[in-house]
mmCIF file of C-alpha atoms in Angstrom:
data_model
loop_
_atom_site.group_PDB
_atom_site.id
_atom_site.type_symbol
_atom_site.label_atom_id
_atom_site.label_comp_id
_atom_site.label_asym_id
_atom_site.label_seq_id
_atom_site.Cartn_x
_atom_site.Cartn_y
_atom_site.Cartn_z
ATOM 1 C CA UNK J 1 1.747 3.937 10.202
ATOM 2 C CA UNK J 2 -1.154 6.184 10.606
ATOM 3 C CA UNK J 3 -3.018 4.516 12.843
ATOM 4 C CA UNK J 4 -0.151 5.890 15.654
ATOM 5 C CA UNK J 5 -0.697 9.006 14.612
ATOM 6 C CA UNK J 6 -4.243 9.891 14.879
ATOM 7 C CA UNK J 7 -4.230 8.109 18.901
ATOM 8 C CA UNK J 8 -4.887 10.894 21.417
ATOM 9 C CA UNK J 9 -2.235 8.834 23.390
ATOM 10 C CA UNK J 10 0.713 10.088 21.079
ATOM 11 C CA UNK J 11 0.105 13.727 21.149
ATOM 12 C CA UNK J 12 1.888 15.287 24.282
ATOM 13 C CA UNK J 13 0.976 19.351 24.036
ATOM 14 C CA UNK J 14 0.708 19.001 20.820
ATOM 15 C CA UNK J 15 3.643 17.513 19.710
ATOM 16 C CA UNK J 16 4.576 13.930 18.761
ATOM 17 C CA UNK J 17 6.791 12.006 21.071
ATOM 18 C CA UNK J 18 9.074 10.438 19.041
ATOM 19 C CA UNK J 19 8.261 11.220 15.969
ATOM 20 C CA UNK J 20 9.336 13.903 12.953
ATOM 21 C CA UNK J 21 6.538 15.512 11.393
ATOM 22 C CA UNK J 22 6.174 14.397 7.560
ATOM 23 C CA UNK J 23 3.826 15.667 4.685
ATOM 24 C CA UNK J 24 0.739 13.817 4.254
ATOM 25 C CA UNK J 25 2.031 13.097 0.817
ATOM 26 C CA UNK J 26 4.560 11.465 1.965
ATOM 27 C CA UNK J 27 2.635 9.375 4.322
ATOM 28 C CA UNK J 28 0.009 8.281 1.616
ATOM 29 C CA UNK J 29 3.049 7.300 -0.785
ATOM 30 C CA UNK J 30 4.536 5.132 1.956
ATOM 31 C CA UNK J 31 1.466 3.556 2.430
ATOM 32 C CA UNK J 32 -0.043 3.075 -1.510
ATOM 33 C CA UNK J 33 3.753 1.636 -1.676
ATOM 34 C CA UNK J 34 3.230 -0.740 0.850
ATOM 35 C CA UNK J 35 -0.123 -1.786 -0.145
ATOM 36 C CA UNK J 36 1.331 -2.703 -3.287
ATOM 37 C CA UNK J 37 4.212 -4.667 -2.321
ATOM 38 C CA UNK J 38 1.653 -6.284 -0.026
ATOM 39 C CA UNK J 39 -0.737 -7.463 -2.565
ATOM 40 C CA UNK J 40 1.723 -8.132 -4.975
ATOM 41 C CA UNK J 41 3.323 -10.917 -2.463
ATOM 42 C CA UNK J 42 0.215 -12.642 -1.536
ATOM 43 C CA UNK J 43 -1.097 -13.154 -5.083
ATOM 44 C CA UNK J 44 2.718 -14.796 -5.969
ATOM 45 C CA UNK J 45 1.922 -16.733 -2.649
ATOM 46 C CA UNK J 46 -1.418 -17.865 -3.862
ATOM 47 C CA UNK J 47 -0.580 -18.983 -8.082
ATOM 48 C CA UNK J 48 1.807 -19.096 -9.673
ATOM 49 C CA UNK J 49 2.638 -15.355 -11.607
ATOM 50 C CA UNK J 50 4.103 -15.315 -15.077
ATOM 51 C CA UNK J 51 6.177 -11.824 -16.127
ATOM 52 C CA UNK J 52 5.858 -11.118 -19.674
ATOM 53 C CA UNK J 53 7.158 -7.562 -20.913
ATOM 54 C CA UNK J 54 3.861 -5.330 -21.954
ATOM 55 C CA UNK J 55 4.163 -2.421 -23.615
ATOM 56 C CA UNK J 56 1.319 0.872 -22.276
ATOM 57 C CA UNK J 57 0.468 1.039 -26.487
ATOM 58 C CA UNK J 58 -0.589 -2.452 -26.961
ATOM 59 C CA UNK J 59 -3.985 -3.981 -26.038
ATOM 60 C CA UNK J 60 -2.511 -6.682 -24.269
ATOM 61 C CA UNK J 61 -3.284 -6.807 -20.408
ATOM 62 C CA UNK J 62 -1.392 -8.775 -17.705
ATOM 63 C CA UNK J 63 -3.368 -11.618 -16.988
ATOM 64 C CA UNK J 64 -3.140 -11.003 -12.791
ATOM 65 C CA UNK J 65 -3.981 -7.226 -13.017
ATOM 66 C CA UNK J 66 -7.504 -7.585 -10.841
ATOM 67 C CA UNK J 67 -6.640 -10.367 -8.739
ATOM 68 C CA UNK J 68 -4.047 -8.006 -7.630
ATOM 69 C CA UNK J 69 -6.558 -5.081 -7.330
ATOM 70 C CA UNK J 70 -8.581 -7.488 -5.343
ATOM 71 C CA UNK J 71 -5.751 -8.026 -3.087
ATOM 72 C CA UNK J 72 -5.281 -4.335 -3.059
ATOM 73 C CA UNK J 73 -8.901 -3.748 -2.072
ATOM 74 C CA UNK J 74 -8.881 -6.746 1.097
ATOM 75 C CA UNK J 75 -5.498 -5.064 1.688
ATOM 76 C CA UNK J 76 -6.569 -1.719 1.915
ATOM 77 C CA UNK J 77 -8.490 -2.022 5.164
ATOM 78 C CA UNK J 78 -5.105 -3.136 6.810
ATOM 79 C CA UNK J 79 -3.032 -0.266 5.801
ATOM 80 C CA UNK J 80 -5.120 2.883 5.698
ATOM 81 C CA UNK J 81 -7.024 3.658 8.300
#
């Protein structure tokens, strides 16, 4: 989505063609969201995932948590740029 906006080629006197303006906020949610939903559907593509209800005061981890980071990380060059 960004990529678009930062080419020369999209600017015309320094307006967008085509496009409403939108806070960079917003922009960086849409794409942390997508990254997400990206890297959470490759790893259930690649193993099998089990869901299990944690709870943020118990020690317990979910057993995928960095293969999805790592997902998140090849991701990431994809997405934001």
């Amino acid at each position: 989505m960004l990529d678009s906006w930062t080419s020369p080629s999209s600017w015309h006197l320094g307006q967008f063609c085509g496009y409403q303006p939108i806070q960079a906020e917003t922009a960086l949610m849409y794409d942390a969201v997508h990254l997400f939903a990206k890297a959470l559907h490759d790893l259930d593509t690649s193993q099998q995932i089990d869901i299990h209800p944690l709870s943020c005061d118990a020690a317990d981890t979910w057993p995928h948590g960095y293969s999805l980071i790592n997902y998140m990380k090849i991701g990431n060059s994809n997405v934001i740029n």
